[in-house]
Amino acid sequence: MILDSEPLLHSRALYVEGKWVSPVEGGTREILNPADGTAIAVVAEADRTDVATAIAAARTAFAAGHWPATPVTERAELLVRIAELLDTHRDEIARIETLDTGKTLSESHTDIDDVIAVFRYYARLAPTAADRLVDTGNPEVISRVVHEPVGVCALIAPWNYPLLQMSWKIAPALVAGCTMVAKPSEVTPLSTIALVELIDRAGAPPGVVNLVQGSGGVVGAALTDNPDVDLISFTGGAATGATIARTAAEHITRVALELGGKNPHLVFADADHDTAVDAVLTGAFLHSGQVCSAGTRLIVEESIADDFVAELAHRAARIRVGPGMDPATRTGPLVSEEHRAKVEAYVALGISEGATLITGGKRPDDPALESGSFYLPTIFDHCRSDMRIVQEETFGPLLTVERFTTEAEAITLGNDTDYGLAAGVRTTDPSRGERVVRALRHGTVWLNDFGYYTPAAEWGGYGRSGNGRELGPGGLAEYQETKHIWHNTAPKAGGWFTDT
Ligand code: TXE
């Protein structure tokens, strides 16, 4: 086991300049299992001094220049070694992720496989990302556009996909030649500790990857207001993203933000009924809706709506909610009591806004689940797009249903959101499918599928879902500066003032 005891976890919470260190003030935080409320670990809690030390280590490593100057093929080899170690420790890290987040063990395995694929993808991509030669019209000038690492990166991740979202940042930052300080969510830090342990074993040079733990208000803020940070890459809530963007503006620090979504799933009457029901259920209730791209806003054609929603409600009520470690479980608990309270407040709001609650809307009755933060899959029918439960990201197992009669109305509803992360369209008419996916203002649009992604295609949002892109070539570009090199191979006088 990598993380088999409390003292080990505690001692491995902060990683600076290639060593596991203790926080200056000796702070700690208890980490809870959301399936039963028990403490599963105690990790060190950093303060501003620890963060400043970690940023200084990353700055020193960057300025020394060894990692940025290491040939990209060698940097790529480090990513391959990390991928291999993740593969070796796949089962134990999956277990850690499930205990910490509550998601099912099979979801955790899928996450780790996706993480391995991301490290391998960037290991393949980076060496092929060629510089560009530009024709200036002057044969004596060699003009090149080259890419260089952006510098010191602050990487801040949330609690719903802790290992996955941190890896979407670390893999491209590393291969680009950056140095970094990573901060996982204080709610779910354990898999990131394991990842950094493996990065250490894979041979990352000291100071290139550093890890700090702690609250957003102290540790997160200390990472984002430090002028020695060149780029902040953040995934989390929209309000926190806005705070970070404001803070970053002070030093003109580059910011990449992934801020979640309220993602519409448009179902036309000609869609294949069974696959559509299945996809809507998965989109809305996977990981109890704690997914930035969750399809929690169903927009369904009026002529099929009654039957479709009845079937959804019937099947949603049969989804087995339980501990993620139980193989019979289909969806786990919410990440914390606090988060469940937020979801419960949204359910109360939906009722007061006049939506029709047709299933769920409460905690499970099973006494065995009483000590965990479980909540039943919940569906509200007859919603209007001006309701807060339709517009705001509830981040829980809460599906709202709106109805439409024309294609134009479906598109208008699908775009009636401040967010713009992801959307789904279901129809068997290919021309309509193409028209609608092009009309939707979202960063990812699935046609007759929902929730899938590949490391090779960019991921990110329009509107309030953030800026910048992760994954794909665009996800590497986030960690690069662009430099134009103009090389005159035969310099001679000929400027504006040669005749003076
Ligand atoms: O996230 P926060 P929270 C949404 C979801 C959820 C809501 C709030 O709707 O209910 O956000 O969740 C760090 N400076 N998403 O409060 O606060 C924090 O420590 C710097 C969508 O848990 O955004 C953690 O590491 N950092 C989302 C990270 O930010 C700060 C996934 C995310 O925490 C900080 C999660 C600060 N001032 C929640 N304050 C998605 N995009 O998928 C906090 N942090």
Tab-separated table of C-alpha atoms and ligand atoms in Angstrom, residues 29 155-161 165-166 183-188 214-225 232 234-241 243-244 247 257-261 289-293 335-336 339 342-343 346 392-396 419 421 459 465, ligand 1:
chain	number	residue	atom	x	y	z
A	29	ARG	CA	-7.236	18.096	9.010
A	155	LEU	CA	-2.890	23.913	-9.944
A	156	ILE	CA	-6.098	23.907	-7.894
A	157	ALA	CA	-8.538	21.003	-8.147
A	158	PRO	CA	-12.002	20.201	-6.733
A	159	TRP	CA	-13.398	17.177	-4.918
A	160	ASN	CA	-15.603	15.445	-7.462
A	161	TYR	CA	-12.841	13.977	-9.688
A	165	GLN	CA	-8.841	16.795	-12.653
A	166	MET	CA	-5.411	17.230	-11.086
A	183	LYS	CA	-3.422	21.902	-4.269
A	184	PRO	CA	-6.181	19.287	-4.185
A	185	SER	CA	-9.496	19.979	-2.503
A	186	GLU	CA	-9.206	19.871	1.275
A	187	VAL	CA	-12.215	17.511	1.212
A	188	THR	CA	-10.550	14.842	-0.973
A	214	GLY	CA	-5.350	23.046	2.986
A	215	SER	CA	-8.398	25.227	2.747
A	216	GLY	CA	-9.250	27.373	-0.235
A	217	GLY	CA	-9.512	30.494	1.886
A	218	VAL	CA	-5.932	30.235	3.232
A	219	VAL	CA	-3.858	27.910	1.055
A	220	GLY	CA	-5.779	28.540	-2.178
A	221	ALA	CA	-5.636	32.284	-1.659
A	222	ALA	CA	-1.905	32.166	-0.873
A	223	LEU	CA	-1.351	30.346	-4.176
A	224	THR	CA	-3.354	32.779	-6.250
A	225	ASP	CA	-2.155	36.122	-4.859
A	232	ILE	CA	-3.292	29.575	-12.211
A	234	PHE	CA	-8.406	26.136	-11.466
A	235	THR	CA	-11.335	23.742	-11.587
A	236	GLY	CA	-14.165	24.381	-9.141
A	237	GLY	CA	-17.181	26.515	-8.443
A	238	ALA	CA	-18.080	29.655	-10.393
A	239	ALA	CA	-17.975	31.961	-7.362
A	240	THR	CA	-14.473	30.766	-6.411
A	241	GLY	CA	-13.399	31.101	-10.046
A	243	THR	CA	-12.578	35.409	-6.843
A	244	ILE	CA	-9.462	33.840	-8.349
A	247	THR	CA	-7.031	38.171	-7.480
A	257	LEU	CA	-10.832	28.281	-15.341
A	258	GLU	CA	-13.197	25.293	-15.517
A	259	LEU	CA	-16.250	26.305	-13.526
A	260	GLY	CA	-18.872	23.654	-14.056
A	261	GLY	CA	-22.157	23.867	-15.900
A	289	GLY	CA	-24.862	14.355	-10.187
A	290	GLN	CA	-21.544	15.655	-8.832
A	291	VAL	CA	-20.152	16.008	-12.328
A	292	CYS	CA	-19.386	19.336	-14.012
A	293	SER	CA	-20.892	18.049	-17.260
A	335	VAL	CA	-19.292	14.224	-0.881
A	336	SER	CA	-20.161	15.715	2.529
A	339	HIS	CA	-22.951	19.445	0.298
A	342	LYS	CA	-26.989	22.431	-0.222
A	343	VAL	CA	-28.744	19.881	-2.437
A	346	TYR	CA	-32.334	23.203	-3.797
A	392	GLU	CA	-28.164	27.056	-11.012
A	393	GLU	CA	-25.667	24.222	-10.678
A	394	THR	CA	-27.037	22.075	-7.848
A	395	PHE	CA	-24.263	19.478	-8.198
A	396	GLY	CA	-26.538	16.772	-6.859
A	419	TYR	CA	-23.033	28.441	-18.355
A	421	LEU	CA	-19.852	23.522	-20.609
A	459	TRP	CA	-12.550	20.220	-22.845
A	465	SER	CA	-18.290	27.815	-17.465
B	1	TXE	O1	-15.850	24.386	-4.626
B	1	TXE	P1	-14.695	25.457	-4.592
B	1	TXE	P2	-16.861	23.971	-3.470
B	1	TXE	C1	-19.341	23.664	-7.984
B	1	TXE	C2	-20.533	22.916	-7.430
B	1	TXE	C3	-20.340	23.057	-5.974
B	1	TXE	C4	-19.782	24.450	-5.885
B	1	TXE	C5	-19.009	24.758	-4.641
B	1	TXE	O2	-21.710	23.545	-7.832
B	1	TXE	O3	-21.530	22.912	-5.257
B	1	TXE	O4	-18.920	24.540	-6.978
B	1	TXE	O5	-18.145	23.702	-4.357
B	1	TXE	C6	-10.270	25.842	-3.706
B	1	TXE	N1	-8.735	30.725	-3.686
B	1	TXE	N2	-18.243	22.789	-8.336
B	1	TXE	O6	-17.164	25.077	-2.545
B	1	TXE	O7	-14.762	26.324	-3.399
B	1	TXE	C7	-10.786	24.709	-2.825
B	1	TXE	O8	-9.958	24.543	-1.702
B	1	TXE	C8	-8.163	29.649	-4.234
B	1	TXE	C9	-18.040	22.597	-9.740
B	1	TXE	O9	-16.340	22.744	-2.887
B	1	TXE	O10	-14.697	26.086	-5.930
B	1	TXE	C10	-10.747	23.541	-3.802
B	1	TXE	O11	-9.410	23.054	-3.930
B	1	TXE	N3	-8.691	28.414	-4.162
B	1	TXE	C11	-16.754	21.975	-10.017
B	1	TXE	C12	-11.158	24.199	-5.113
B	1	TXE	O12	-10.902	25.576	-4.949
B	1	TXE	C13	-9.844	28.271	-3.510
B	1	TXE	C14	-16.264	20.946	-9.105
B	1	TXE	C15	-12.643	24.018	-5.459
B	1	TXE	O13	-13.411	24.511	-4.402
B	1	TXE	C16	-10.506	29.364	-2.910
B	1	TXE	C17	-16.526	21.279	-7.718
B	1	TXE	C18	-9.890	30.637	-3.023
B	1	TXE	N4	-10.441	31.743	-2.514
B	1	TXE	C19	-17.511	22.159	-7.391
B	1	TXE	N5	-11.657	28.918	-2.355
B	1	TXE	C20	-16.493	21.655	-11.452
B	1	TXE	N6	-16.086	22.639	-12.246
B	1	TXE	O14	-16.611	20.522	-11.852
B	1	TXE	C21	-11.716	27.585	-2.574
B	1	TXE	N7	-10.626	27.187	-3.266
